[in-house]
Coordinates of C-alpha atoms and ligand atoms in Angstrom, one line a residue:
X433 CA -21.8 -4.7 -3.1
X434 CA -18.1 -4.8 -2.4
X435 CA -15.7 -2.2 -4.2
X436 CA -12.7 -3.3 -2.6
X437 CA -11.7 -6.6 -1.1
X438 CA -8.2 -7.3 0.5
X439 CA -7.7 -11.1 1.7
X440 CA -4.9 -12.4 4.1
X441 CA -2.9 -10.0 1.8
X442 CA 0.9 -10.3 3.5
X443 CA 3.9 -7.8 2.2
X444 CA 7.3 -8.0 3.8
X445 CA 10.3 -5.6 2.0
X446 CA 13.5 -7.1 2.2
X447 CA 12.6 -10.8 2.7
X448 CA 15.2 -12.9 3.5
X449 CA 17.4 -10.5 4.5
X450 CA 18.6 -9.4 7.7
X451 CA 16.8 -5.8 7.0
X452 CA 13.7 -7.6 6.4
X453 CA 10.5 -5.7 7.5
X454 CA 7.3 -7.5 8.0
X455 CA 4.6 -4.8 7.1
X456 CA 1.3 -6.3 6.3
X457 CA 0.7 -9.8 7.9
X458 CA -2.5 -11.2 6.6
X459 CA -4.7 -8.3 6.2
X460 CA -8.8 -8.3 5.4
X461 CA -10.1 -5.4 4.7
X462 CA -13.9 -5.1 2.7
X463 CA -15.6 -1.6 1.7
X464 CA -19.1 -1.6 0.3
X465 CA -20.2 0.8 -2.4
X466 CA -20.8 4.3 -0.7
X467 CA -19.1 4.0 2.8
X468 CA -16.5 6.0 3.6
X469 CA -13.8 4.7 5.9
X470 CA -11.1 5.6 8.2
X471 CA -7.9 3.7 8.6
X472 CA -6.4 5.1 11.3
X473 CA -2.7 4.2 12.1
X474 CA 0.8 5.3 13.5
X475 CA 3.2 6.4 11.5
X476 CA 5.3 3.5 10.5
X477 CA 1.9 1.0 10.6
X478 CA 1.8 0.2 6.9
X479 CA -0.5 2.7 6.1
X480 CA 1.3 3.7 2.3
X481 CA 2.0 0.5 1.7
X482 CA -1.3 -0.7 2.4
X483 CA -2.8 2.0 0.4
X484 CA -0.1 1.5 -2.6
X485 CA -1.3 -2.4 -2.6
X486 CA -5.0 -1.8 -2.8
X487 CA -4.5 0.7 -5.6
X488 CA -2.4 -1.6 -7.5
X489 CA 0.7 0.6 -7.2
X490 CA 2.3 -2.1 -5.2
X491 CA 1.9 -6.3 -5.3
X492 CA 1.3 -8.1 -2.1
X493 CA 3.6 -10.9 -1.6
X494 CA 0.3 -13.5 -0.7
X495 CA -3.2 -12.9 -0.4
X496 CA -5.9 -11.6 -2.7
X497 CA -7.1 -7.8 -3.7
X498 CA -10.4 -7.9 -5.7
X499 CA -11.4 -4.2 -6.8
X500 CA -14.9 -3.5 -8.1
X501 CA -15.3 -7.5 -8.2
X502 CA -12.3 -8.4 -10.5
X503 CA -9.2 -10.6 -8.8
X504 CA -6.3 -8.5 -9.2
X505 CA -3.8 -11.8 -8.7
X506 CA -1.5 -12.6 -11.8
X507 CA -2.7 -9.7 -13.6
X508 CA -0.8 -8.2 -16.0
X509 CA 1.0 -5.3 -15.6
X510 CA -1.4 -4.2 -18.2
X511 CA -4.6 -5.1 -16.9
X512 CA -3.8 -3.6 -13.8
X513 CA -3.1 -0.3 -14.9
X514 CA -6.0 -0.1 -16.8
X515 CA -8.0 -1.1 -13.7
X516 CA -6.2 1.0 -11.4
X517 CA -6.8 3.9 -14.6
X518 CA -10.7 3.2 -14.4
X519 CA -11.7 2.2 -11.2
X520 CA -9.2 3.7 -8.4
X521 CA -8.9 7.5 -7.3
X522 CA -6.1 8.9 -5.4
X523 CA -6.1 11.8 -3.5
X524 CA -2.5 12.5 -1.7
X525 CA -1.6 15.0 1.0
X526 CA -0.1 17.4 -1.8
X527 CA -2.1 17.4 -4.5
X528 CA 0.0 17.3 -7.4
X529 CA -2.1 19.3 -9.8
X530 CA -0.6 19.9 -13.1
X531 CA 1.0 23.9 -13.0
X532 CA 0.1 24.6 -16.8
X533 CA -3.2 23.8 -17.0
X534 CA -6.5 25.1 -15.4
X535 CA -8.6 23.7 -12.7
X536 CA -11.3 22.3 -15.1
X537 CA -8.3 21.0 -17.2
X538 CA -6.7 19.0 -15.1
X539 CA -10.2 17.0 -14.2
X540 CA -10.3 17.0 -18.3
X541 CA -7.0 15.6 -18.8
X542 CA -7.7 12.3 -17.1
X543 CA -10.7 11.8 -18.8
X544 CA -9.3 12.3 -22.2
X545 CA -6.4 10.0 -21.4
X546 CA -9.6 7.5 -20.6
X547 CA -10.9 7.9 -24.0
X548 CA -13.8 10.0 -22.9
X549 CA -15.3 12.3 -25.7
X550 CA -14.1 16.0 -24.9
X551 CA -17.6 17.5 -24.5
X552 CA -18.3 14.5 -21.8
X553 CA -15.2 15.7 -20.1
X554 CA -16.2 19.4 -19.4
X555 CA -19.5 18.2 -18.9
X556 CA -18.3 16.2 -16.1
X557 CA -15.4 18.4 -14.7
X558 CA -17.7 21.5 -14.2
X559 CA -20.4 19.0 -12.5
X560 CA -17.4 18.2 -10.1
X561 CA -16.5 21.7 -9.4
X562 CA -19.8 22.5 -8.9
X563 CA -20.2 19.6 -5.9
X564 CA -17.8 21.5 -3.8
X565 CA -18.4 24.5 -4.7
X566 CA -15.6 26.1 -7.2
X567 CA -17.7 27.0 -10.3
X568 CA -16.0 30.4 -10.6
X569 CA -12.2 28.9 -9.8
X570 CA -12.8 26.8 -13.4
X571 CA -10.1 28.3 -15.6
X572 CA -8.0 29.3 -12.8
X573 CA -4.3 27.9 -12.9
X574 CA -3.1 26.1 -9.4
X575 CA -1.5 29.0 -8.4
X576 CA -4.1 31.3 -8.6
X577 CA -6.0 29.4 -6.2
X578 CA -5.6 28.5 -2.2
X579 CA -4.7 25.7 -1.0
X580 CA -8.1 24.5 0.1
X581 CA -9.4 25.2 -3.6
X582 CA -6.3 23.2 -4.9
X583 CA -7.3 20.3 -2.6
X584 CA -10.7 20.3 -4.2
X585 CA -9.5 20.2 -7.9
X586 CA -7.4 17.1 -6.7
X587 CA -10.5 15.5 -5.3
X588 CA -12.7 16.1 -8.5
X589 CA -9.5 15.1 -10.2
X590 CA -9.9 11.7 -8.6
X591 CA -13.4 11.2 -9.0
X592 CA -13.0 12.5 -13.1
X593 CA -13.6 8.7 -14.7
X594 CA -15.8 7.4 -11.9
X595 CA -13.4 5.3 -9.9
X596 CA -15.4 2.7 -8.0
X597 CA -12.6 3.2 -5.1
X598 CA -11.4 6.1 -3.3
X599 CA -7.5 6.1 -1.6
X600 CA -6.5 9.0 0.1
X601 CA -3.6 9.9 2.5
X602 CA -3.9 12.3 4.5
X603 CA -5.8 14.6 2.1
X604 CA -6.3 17.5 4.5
X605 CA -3.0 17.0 5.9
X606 CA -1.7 20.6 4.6
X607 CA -4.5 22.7 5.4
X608 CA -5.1 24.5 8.2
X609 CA -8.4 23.1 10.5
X610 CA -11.3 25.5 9.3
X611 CA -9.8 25.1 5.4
X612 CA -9.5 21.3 6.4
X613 CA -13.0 20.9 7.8
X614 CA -14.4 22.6 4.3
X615 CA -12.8 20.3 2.4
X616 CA -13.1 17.1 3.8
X617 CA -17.1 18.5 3.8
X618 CA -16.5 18.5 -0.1
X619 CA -15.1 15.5 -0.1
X620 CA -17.7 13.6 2.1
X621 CA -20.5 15.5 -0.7
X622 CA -18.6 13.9 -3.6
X623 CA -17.7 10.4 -2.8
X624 CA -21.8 10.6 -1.6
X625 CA -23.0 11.6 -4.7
X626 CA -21.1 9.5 -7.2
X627 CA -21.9 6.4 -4.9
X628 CA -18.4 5.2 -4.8
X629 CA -16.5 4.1 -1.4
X630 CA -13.2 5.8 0.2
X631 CA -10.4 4.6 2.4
X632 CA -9.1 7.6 3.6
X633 CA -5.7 7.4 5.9
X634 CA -6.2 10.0 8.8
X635 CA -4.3 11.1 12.2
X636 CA -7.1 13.9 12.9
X637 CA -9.6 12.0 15.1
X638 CA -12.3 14.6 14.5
X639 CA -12.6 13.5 10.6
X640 CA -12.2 10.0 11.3
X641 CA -15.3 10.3 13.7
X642 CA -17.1 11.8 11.1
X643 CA -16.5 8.9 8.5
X644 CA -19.1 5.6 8.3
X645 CA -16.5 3.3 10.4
X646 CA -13.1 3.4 11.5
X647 CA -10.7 0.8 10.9
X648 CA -6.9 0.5 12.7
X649 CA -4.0 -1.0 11.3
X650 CA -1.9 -2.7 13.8
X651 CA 0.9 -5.0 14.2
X652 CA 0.1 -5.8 10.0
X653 CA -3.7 -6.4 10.5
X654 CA -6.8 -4.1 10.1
X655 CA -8.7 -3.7 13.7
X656 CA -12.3 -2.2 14.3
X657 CA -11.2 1.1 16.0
Ligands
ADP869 P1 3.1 4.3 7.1 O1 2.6 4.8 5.8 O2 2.1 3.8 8.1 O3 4.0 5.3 7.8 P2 4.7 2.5 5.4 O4 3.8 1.6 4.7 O5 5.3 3.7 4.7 O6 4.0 3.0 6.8 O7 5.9 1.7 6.0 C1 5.7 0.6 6.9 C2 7.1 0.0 7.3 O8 7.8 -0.5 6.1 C3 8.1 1.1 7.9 O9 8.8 0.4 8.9 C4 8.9 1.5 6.7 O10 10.2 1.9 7.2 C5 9.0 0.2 5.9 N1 9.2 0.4 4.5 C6 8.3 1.1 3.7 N2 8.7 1.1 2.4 C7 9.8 0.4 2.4 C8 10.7 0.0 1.3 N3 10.5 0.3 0.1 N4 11.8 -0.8 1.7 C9 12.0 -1.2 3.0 N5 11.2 -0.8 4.0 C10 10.1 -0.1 3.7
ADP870 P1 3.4 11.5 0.8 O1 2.7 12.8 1.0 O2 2.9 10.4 1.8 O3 4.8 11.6 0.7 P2 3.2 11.2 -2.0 O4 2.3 12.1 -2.6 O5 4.7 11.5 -2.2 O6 2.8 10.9 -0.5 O7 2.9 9.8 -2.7 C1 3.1 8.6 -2.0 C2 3.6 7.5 -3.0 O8 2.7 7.4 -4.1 C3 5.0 7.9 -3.6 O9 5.7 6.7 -3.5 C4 4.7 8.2 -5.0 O10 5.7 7.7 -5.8 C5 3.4 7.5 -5.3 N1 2.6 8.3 -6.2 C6 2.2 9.6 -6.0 N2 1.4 10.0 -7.0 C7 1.3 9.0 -7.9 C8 0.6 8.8 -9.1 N3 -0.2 9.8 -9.6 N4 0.7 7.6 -9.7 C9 1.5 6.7 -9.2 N5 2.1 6.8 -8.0 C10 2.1 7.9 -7.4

């Protein structure tokens, strides 16, 4: 079963001027449901804007992205945000937790805005803490909390309305390497036990080796590492 499916997907900004860049040149890229994959690529690759296209932050100039079986071409602005509401997680270097609220509410707070029923929500955020292992961080603000536990909430965060697809960048990025091994651990755990797949943009070698399959973006194309 395929969650996410980019085909001969192309993106150049600027076209047709003479600060034109050619980014993505006929990409394919397929994840199946529960593998976890590395894209692995220099700075400068492509690697945001491929990760912006798959979860339909961005458009592709030509080519196809199908996510959790649906063809995302000529979709509505609409439709896509809906999809990319339902079916896509992000997790980003910084984690962009909401200040004001606690831990469990900002895994609530998406879930709400989904239209799930409030005790369904708590239900579901304290399962999430409890997968990596926060339980008694719940009704702790972000700044009560390390960085590594902040990293956490932002995974359950992602995971909150069952995406079927998984985008991070760099998610351990701003942690130092025993936090960093923790919580990618965590977030291996999670993505394993809500059976969804993850693309998940890494320089550190050692967590790429530890994902399903490694994938390099070069010269606008996705290469077996
Ligand atoms: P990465 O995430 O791998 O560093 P990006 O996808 O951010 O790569 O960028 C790929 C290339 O496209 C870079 O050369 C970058 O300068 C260029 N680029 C990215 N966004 C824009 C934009 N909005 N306008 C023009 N060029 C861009
Ligand atoms: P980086 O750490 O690579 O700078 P950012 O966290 O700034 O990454 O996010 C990368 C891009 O994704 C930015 O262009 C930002 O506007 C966009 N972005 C970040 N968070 C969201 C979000 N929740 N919804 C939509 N776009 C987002």
């Amino acid at each position: 079963e395929v969650t996410l499916r980019l085909t001969g997907v192309t993106k150049t900004y600027n076209a047709g001027t003479p600060a034109a860049v050619e980014v993505l040149r006929g990409l394919d890229l397929a994840l199946t449901k529960g593998e976890v994959v590395a894209l692995v690529a220099p700075s400068g690759a492509g690697k945001s804007t491929l990760l912006h296209i798959a979860g339909l932050l961005d458009t592709p100039d030509g080519g196809r992205v199908e996510i959790a079986g649906a063809d995302m071409t000529g979709a509505s602005d609409h439709r896509r945000t809906v999809m990319r509401r339902d079916e896509v997680g992000f997790v980003y270097q910084f984690h962009h937790l909401l200040p004001e609220f606690s831990a469990q509410e900002n895994i609530v707070l998406p879930q709400l805005a989904a239209g799930v029923p409030r005790a369904q929500a708590d239900a579901r955020a304290r399962d999430l803490l409890g997968i990596v292992g926060i339980t008694p961080r719940a009704h702790h603000r972000p700044a009560a909390l390390s960085g590594g536990e902040q990293q956490r909430v932002a995974f359950c965060r992602a995971l909150a309305n069952s995406p079927s697809v998984l985008l991070a960048d760099e998610p351990t990025g701003n942690l130092d390497p025993a936090t960093s091994d923790t919580v990618f651990e965590a977030l291996m755990t999670l993505v394993r036990e809500t059976g969804m797949s993850a693309l998940i943009a890494t320089h550190n070698m050692q967590l790429a080796a530890r994902m399903d399959r490694q994938v390099r973006l070069e010269q606008g194309r996705v290469l077996p590492a």
